[in-house]
Coordinates of C-alpha atoms in Angstrom, one line a residue:
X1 CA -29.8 151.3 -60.7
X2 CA -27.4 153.9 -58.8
X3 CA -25.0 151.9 -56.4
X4 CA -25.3 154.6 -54.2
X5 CA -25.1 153.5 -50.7
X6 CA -27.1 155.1 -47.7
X7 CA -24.9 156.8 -45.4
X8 CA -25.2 157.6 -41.6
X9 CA -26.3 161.6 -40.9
X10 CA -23.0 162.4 -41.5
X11 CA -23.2 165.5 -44.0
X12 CA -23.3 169.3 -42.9
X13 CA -25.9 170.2 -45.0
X14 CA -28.1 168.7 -48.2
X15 CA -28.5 170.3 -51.9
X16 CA -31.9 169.2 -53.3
X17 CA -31.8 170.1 -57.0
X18 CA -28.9 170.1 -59.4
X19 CA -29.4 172.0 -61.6
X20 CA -26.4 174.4 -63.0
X21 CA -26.7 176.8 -59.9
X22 CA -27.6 173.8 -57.6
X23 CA -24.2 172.1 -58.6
X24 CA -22.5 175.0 -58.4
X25 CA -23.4 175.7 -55.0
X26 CA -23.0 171.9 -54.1
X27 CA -19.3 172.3 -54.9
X28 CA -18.7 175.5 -54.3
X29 CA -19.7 174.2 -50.2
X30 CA -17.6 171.3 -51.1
X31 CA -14.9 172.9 -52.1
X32 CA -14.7 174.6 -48.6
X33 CA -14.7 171.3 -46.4
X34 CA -18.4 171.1 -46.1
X35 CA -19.9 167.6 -46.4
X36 CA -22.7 168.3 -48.5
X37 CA -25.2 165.5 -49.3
X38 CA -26.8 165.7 -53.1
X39 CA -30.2 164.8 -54.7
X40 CA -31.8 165.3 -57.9
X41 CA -35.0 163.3 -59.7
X42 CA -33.4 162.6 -62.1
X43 CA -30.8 160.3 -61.3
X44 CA -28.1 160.4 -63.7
X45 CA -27.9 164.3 -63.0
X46 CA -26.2 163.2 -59.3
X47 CA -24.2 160.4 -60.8
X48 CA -22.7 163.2 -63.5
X49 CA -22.0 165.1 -61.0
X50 CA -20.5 162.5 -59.0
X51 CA -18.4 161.4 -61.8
X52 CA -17.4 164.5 -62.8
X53 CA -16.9 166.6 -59.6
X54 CA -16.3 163.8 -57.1
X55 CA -12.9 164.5 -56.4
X56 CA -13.5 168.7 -55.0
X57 CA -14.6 167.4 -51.4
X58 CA -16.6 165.4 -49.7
X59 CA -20.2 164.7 -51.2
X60 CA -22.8 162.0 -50.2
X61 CA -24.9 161.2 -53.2
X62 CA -28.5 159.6 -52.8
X63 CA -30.7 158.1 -55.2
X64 CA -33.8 158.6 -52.7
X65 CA -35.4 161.0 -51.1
X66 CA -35.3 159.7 -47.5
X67 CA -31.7 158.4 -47.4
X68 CA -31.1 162.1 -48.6
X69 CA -32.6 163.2 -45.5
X70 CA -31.2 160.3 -42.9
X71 CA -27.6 161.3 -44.3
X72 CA -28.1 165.1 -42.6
X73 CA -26.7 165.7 -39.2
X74 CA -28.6 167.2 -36.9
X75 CA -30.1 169.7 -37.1
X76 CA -31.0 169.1 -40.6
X77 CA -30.1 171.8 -43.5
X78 CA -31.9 170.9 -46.7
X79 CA -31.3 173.7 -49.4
X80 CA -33.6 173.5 -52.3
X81 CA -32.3 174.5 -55.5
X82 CA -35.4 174.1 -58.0
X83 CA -37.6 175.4 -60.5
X84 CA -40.1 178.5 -58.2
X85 CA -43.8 177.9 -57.4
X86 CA -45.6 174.7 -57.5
X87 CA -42.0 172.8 -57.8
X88 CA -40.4 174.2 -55.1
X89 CA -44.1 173.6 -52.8
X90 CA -43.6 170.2 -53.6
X91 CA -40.3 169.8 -52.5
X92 CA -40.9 171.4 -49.3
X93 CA -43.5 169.3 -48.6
X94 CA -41.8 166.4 -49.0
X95 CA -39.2 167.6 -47.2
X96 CA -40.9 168.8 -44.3
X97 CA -42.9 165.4 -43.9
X98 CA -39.2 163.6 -43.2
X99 CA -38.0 166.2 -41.0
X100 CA -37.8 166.7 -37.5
X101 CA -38.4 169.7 -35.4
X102 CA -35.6 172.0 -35.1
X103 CA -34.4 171.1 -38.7
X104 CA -33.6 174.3 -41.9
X105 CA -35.3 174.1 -45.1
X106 CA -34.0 176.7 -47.1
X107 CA -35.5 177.8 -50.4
X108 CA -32.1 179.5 -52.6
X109 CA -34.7 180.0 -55.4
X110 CA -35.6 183.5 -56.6
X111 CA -39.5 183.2 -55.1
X112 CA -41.9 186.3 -54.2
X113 CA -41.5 187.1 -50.5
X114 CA -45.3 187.2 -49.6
X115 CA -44.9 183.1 -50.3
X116 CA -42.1 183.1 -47.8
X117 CA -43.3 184.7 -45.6
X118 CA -46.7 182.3 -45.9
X119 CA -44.4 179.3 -45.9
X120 CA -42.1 180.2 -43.0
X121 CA -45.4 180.9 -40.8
X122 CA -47.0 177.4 -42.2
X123 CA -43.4 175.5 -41.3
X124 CA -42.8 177.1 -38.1
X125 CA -45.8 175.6 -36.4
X126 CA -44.9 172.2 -37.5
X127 CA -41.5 173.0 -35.4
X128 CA -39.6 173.5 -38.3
X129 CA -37.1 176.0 -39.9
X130 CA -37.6 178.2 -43.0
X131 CA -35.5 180.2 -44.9
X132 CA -36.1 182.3 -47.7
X133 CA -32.5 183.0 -49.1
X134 CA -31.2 184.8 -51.9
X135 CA -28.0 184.0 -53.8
X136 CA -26.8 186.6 -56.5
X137 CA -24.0 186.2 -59.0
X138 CA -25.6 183.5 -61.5
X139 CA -23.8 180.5 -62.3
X140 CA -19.8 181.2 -61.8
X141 CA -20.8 183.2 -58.3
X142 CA -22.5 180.0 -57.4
X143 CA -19.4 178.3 -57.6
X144 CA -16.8 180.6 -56.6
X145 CA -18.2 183.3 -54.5
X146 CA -21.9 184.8 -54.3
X147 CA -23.4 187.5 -52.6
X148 CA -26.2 185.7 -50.2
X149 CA -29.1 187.0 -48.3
X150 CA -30.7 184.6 -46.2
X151 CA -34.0 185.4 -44.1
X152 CA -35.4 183.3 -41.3
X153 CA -34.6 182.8 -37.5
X154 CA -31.9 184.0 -35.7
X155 CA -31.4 180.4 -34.3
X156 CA -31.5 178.7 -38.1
X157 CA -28.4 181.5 -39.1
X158 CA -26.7 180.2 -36.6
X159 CA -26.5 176.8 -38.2
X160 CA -26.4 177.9 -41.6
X161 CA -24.3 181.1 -41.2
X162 CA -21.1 179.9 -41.0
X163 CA -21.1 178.0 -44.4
X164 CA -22.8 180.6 -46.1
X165 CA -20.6 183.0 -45.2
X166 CA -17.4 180.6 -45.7
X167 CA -18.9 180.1 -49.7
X168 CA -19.7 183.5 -50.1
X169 CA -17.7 186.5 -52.2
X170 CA -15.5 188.6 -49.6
X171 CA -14.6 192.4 -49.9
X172 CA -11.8 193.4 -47.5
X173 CA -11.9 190.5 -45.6
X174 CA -15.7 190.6 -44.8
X175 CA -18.0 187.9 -46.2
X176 CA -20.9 189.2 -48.6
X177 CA -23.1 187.4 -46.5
X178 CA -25.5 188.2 -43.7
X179 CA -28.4 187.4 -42.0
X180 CA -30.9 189.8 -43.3
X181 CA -34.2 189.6 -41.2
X182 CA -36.8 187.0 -40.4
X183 CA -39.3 185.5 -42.3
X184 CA -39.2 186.8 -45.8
X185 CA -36.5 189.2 -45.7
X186 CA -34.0 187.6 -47.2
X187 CA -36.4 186.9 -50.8
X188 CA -37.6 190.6 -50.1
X189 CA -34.1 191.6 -50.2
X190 CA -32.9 189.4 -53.3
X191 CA -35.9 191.1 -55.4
X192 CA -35.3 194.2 -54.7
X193 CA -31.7 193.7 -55.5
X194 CA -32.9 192.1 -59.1
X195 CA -35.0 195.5 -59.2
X196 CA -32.1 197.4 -58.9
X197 CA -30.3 195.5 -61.3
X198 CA -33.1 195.9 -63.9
X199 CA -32.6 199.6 -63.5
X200 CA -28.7 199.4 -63.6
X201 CA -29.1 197.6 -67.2
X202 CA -31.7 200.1 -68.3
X203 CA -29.6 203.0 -67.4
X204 CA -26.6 201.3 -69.2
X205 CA -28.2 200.9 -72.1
X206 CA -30.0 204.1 -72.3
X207 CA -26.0 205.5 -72.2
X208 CA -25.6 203.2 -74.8
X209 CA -28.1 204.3 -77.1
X210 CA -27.6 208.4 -76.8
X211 CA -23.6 207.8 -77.6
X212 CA -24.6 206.0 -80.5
X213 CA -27.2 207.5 -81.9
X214 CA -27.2 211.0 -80.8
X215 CA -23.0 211.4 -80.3
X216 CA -22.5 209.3 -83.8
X217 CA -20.0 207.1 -81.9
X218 CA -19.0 203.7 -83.8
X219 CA -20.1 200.6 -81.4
X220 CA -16.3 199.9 -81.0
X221 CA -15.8 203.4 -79.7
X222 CA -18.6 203.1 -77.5
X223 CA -17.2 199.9 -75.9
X224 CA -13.8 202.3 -75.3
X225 CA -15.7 204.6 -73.8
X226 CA -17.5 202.0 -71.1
X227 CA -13.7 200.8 -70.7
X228 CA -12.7 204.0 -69.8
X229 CA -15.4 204.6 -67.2
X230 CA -13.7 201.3 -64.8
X231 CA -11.4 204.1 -63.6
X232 CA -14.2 206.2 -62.5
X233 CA -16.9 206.6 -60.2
X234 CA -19.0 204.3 -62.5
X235 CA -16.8 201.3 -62.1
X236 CA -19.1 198.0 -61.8
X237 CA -19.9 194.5 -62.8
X238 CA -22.0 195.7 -65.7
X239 CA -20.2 198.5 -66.8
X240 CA -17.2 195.7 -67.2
X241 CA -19.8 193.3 -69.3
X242 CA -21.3 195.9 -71.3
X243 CA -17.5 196.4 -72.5
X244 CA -16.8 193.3 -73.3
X245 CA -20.1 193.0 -75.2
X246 CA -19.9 195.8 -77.2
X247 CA -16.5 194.9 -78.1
X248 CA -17.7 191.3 -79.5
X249 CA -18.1 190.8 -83.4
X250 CA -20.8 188.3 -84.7
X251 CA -18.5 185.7 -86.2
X252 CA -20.6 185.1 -88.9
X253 CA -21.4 188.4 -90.2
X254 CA -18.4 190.4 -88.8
X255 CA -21.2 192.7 -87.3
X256 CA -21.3 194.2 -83.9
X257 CA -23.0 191.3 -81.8
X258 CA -25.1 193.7 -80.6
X259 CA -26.3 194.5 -84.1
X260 CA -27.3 191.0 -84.9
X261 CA -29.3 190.7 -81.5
X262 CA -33.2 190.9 -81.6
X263 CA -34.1 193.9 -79.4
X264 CA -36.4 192.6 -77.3
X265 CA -35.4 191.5 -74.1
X266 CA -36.3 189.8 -71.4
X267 CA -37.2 189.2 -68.3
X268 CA -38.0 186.6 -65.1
X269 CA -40.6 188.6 -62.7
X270 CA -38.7 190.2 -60.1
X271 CA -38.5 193.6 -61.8
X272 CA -42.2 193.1 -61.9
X273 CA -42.7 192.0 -58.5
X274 CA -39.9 194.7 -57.1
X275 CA -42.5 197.7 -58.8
X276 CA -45.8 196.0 -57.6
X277 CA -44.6 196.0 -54.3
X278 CA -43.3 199.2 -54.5
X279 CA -46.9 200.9 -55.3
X280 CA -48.2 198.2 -52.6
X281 CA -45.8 200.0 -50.1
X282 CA -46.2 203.7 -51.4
X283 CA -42.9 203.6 -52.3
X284 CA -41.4 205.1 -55.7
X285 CA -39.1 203.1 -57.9
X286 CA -39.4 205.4 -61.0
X287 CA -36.5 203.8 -62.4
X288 CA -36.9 200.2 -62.0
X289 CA -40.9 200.5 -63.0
X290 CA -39.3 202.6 -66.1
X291 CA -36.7 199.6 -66.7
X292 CA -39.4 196.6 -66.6
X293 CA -42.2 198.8 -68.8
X294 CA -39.1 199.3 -71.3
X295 CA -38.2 195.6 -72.0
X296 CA -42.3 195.0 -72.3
X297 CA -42.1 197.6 -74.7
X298 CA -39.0 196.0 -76.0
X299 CA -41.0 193.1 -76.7
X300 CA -44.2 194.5 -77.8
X301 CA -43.3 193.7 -81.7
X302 CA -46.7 194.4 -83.3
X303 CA -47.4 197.6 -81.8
X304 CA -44.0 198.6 -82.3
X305 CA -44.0 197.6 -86.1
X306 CA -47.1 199.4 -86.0
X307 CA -46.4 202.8 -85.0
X308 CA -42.9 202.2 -86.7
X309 CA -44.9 202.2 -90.7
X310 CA -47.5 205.2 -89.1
X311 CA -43.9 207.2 -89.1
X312 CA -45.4 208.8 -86.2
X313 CA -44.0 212.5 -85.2
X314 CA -41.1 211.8 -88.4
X315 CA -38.3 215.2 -88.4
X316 CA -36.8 214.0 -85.2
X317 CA -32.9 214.3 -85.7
X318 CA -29.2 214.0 -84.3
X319 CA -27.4 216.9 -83.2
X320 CA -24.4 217.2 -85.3
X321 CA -21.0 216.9 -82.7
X322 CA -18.6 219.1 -84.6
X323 CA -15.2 217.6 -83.5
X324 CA -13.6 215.8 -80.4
X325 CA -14.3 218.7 -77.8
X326 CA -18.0 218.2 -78.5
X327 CA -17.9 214.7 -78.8
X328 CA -15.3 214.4 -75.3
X329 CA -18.3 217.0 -73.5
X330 CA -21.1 214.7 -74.7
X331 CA -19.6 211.6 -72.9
X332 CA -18.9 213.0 -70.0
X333 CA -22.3 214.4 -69.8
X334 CA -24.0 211.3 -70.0
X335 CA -21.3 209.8 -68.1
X336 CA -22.6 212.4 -65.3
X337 CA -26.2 211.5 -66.6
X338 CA -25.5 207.7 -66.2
X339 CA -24.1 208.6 -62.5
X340 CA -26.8 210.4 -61.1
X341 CA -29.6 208.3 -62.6
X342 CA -27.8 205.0 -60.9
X343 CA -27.9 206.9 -57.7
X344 CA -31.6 208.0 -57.8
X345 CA -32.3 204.3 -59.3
X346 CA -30.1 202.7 -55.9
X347 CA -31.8 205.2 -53.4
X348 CA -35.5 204.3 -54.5
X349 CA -34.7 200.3 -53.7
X350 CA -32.6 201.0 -50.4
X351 CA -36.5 203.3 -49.8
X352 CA -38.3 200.3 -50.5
X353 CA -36.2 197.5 -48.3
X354 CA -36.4 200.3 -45.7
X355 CA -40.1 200.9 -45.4
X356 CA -40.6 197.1 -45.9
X357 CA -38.6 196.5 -42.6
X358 CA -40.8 198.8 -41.4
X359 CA -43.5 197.6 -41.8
X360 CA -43.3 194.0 -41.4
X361 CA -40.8 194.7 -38.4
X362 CA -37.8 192.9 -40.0
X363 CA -34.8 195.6 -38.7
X364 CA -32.5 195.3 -41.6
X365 CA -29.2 196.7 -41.9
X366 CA -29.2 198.7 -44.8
X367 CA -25.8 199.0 -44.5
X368 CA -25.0 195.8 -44.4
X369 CA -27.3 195.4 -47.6
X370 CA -24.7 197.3 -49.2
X371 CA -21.8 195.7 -47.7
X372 CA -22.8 192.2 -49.1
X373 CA -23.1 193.5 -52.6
X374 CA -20.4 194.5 -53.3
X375 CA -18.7 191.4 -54.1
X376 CA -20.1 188.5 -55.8
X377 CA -23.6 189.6 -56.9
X378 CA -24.4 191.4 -60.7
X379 CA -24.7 194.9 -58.9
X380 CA -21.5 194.7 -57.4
X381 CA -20.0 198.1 -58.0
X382 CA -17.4 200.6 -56.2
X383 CA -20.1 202.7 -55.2
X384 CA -21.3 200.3 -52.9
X385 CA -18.5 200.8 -50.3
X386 CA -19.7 204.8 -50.6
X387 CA -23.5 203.8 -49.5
X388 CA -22.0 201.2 -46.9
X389 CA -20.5 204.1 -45.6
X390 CA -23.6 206.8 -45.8
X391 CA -25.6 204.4 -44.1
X392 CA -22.8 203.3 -41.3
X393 CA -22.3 206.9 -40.1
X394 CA -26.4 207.6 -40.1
X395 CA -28.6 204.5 -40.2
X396 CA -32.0 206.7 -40.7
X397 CA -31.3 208.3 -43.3
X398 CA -34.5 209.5 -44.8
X399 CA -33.2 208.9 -48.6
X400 CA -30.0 208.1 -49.8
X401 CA -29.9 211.0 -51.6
X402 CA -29.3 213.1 -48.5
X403 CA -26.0 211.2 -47.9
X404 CA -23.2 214.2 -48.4
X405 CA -21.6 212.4 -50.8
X406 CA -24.4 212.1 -52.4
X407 CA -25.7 215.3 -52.4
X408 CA -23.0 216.7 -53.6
X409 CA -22.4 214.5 -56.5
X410 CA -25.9 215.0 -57.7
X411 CA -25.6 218.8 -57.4
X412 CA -22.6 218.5 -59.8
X413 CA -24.0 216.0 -62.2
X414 CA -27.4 217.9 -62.3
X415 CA -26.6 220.7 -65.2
X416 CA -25.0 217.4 -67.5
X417 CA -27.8 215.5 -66.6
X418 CA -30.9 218.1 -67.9
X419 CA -29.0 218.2 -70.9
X420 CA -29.0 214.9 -71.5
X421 CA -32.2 214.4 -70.7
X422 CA -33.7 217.2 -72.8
X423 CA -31.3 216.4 -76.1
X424 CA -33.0 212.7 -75.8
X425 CA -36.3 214.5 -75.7
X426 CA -35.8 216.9 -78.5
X427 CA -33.5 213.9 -80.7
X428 CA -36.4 211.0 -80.0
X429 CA -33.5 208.8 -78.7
X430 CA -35.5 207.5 -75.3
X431 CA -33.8 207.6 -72.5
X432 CA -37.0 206.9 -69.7
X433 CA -35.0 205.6 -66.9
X434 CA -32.6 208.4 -67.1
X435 CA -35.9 210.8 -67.4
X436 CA -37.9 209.5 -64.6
X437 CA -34.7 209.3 -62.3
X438 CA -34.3 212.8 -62.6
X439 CA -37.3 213.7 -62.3
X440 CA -37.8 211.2 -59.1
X441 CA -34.7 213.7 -57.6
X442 CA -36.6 216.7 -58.6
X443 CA -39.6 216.0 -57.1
X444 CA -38.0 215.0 -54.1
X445 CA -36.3 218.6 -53.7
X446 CA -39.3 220.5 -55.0
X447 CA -40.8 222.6 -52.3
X448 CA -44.1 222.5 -53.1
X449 CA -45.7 219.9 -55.7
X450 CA -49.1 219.8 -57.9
X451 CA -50.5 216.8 -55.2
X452 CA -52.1 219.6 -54.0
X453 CA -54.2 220.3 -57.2
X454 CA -54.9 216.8 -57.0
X455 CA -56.2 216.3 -53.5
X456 CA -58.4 219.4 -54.6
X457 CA -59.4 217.6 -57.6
X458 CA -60.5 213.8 -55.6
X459 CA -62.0 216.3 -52.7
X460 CA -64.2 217.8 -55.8
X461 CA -65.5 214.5 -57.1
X462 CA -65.2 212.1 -54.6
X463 CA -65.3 214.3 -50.7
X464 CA -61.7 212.9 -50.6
X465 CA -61.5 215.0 -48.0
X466 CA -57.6 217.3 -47.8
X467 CA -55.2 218.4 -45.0
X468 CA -54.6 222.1 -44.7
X469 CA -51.0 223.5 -45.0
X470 CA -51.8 225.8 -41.7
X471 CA -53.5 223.1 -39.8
X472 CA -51.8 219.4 -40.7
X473 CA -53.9 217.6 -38.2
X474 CA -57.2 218.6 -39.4
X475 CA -59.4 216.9 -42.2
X476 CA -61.4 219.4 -44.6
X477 CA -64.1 219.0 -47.3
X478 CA -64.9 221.9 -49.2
X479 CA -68.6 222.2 -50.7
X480 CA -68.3 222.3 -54.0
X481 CA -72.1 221.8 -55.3
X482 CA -72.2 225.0 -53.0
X483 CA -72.1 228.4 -54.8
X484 CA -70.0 230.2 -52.1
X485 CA -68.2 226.7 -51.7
X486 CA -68.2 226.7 -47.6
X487 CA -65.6 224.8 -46.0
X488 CA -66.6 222.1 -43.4
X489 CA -63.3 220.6 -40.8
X490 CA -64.8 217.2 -40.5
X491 CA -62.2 216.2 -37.5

């Protein structure tokens, strides 16, 4: 039996689950002079804790669910830290049945936004508080610094924002913490972020892949090469990981670690969830649909062990890079590649936040997006103060893309960039994400596209009915069953 002892409501705010993030975020608010009451199921998880972190600030441990509750002050913050879908029901549940009106449950889990936003409505008319919030940076941003994106009421970020922000990374002095919207915003937001990242990864490793296999570049050189890019435009989180995992040996074989790595990687949802909602929306995330479709394929070991001993379309080979200039050209092209397909990849989830808040009437700052993730989160990159920017000095931009610095990056990483894209073609070396982002930009600056053969075409067999280009207000069928294939304007 714990000799825990219920305490009076005494503590700022309560962790449910302790998990490795949920600990870390315990102390982490700890740390900052937050008195932060703790709970776990399983008991001996709060008594490690206890005896191991006791001593970083003021904690009040409880071996039962309602003296976990009685030791909040008013209003009560609960912050649940456990395992998404029937779990983390459970908990709210349970939570919400010992609560009082006026009191914050907050849900830190990764969880789809359509069941906060069910949640929130549910809570709300029992009097209650909910918050869909998003903490990025894993594990160590957990404890010392992550980006946050919480959703819910004005009133409830009142309560909650000052500790948030107080645990959370900080760029220049500003906290990478905000409120974000109500109801599910903050969850929509943390997807779409994950989405992102999916596509960041993807484009990494695409990089990756043409240096090695089409530039003949050892893997040590290629982590030299990554190194080099910090002191460019390219400078990131991941670009600093990638190095260091490129430059680690297996111990046991003296290999590259990433040689001794199966290549099938893997994945949690939200790059899945990030595309379905994009098509719900009528949004296009090329990049990030191209990034979760390539770790399935990653994974798809029979069919690719199939098609592997069919020796499909065999004759596909390297270019031969004659000497350093060619080899120094090649980088730098894909390092122009790897630029503009990040920006295209960034644009198409800044698209889909935007016409989310849109349409569900949240009012997010996509600036502010960008301001909070730029410290503490996986995407965290210099860039990120440039789209901060873009979106500071014209909040309605129609796409990123159409920021000037922007634009004119991606007209001079364009030429590098077809090439790129077109030696991966000819080589076999896929690069998808980097293919679909450029073509994503080119359809966006293409005058004219072939939709209008294909409105022609679901007219034909289905009286889809079409919009003419002199007369955008109309609706047309043509006859087609017609010989002389009449025209009708049906409104």
């Amino acid at each position: 039996m714990s000799s825990f002892t219920p305490a009076p409501a005494t503590a700022d705010l309560g962790v449910f689950g302790l998990g490795v993030m949920g600990a870390n975020l315990a102390r982490n608010l700890a740390r900052h002079g937050h008195a932060v009451a703790i709970f776990n199921r399983t008991l001996a998880r709060t008594e490690r804790l206890m005896e191991r972190y006791g001593s970083e600030g003021e904690f009040v441990p409880a071996a039962d669910l309602k003296d976990f509750v009685a030791s909040l002050r008013t209003p009560r913050v609960a912050i649940i830290m456990v395992q998404a879908g029937a779990a983390t029901e459970a908990v709210i549940e349970e939570l919400a049945t010992l609560m009082e009106p006026g009191d914050i449950i907050v849900d830190a889990g990764n969880t789809l936004y359509t069941d906060t936003r069910r949640r929130e409505e549910s809570l709300r008319e029992r009097g209650l508080h909910f918050v869909g919030m998003g903490v990025s940076g894993g594990e160590e941003g957990a404890l010392n610094g992550p980006s946050i994106m919480p959703g819910g009421t004005a009133d409830s970020y009142k309560r909650l924002g000052p500790m948030l922000e107080s645990i959370s990374a900080h760029v220049d002095g500003a906290p990478c913490c905000t409120h974000v919207g109500p109801d599910g915003a903050g969850h929509f937001v943390k997807m779409v972020h994950n989405g992102i990242e999916y596509a960041d990864m993807q484009l990494i490793a695409e990089a990756y892949d043409l240096l090695r296999h089409v530039g003949g570049f050892s893997v040590p050189e290629i982590a030299e090469v990554f190194r080099s890019w910090k002191d460019s435009e390219l400078d990131s989180y991941l670009i600093d990981i990638t190095t260091e995992v490129l430059a680690h040996t297996d111990a046991t074989t003296g290999e590259p670690f990433v040689d001794v790595v199966v290549d099938a990687a893997g994945q949690k949802g939200t790059g899945v969830w990030t595309t379905q909602t994009a098509l719900e929306l009528g949004v296009a995330v090329p990049a990030i649909a191209e990034a979760t479709f390539a770790r399935a394929v990653s994974s798809a070991s029979a069919a690719r062990a199939a098609v592997q001993a069919a020796d499909i379309a065999p004759g596909t080979s390297a270019p031969t890079l004659a000497g350093p200039e060619e080899r120094r050209a090649f980088v730098d092209a894909v390092r122009q590649a790897l630029y503009g397909s990040k920006i295209a990849a960034y644009a198409q989830g800044f698209d889909e936040i935007a016409t989310a808040s849109n349409q569900f009437g949240w009012n997010i700052d996509l600036g502010a997006m960008a301001r909070i993730w730029r410290g503490g989160c996986i995407i965290r990159a210099r860039f990120l103060d440039d789209i901060t920017r873009a979106y500071g000095e014209n909040p309605d931009l129609a796409s990123l893309l159409t920021a000037p610095v922007f634009a004119s990056s991606l007209a001079a990483a364009l030429p590098a960039w077809r090439q790129v894209v077109a030696t991966s073609a000819t080589t076999g070396v896929p690069a998808p994400a980097f293919a679909s982002s450029l073509a994503y930009v080119d359809q966006l600056r293409s005058p004219r596209l072939p939709a209008a053969l294909i409105q022609g075409q679901r007219d034909f067999f289905g009286s889809h009915t079409y919009h003419r280009a002199d007369d955008l207000e109309g609706v047309y069928h043509t006859l087609w069953a017609t010989p002389e294939r009449p025209e009708e304007k049906w409104s």
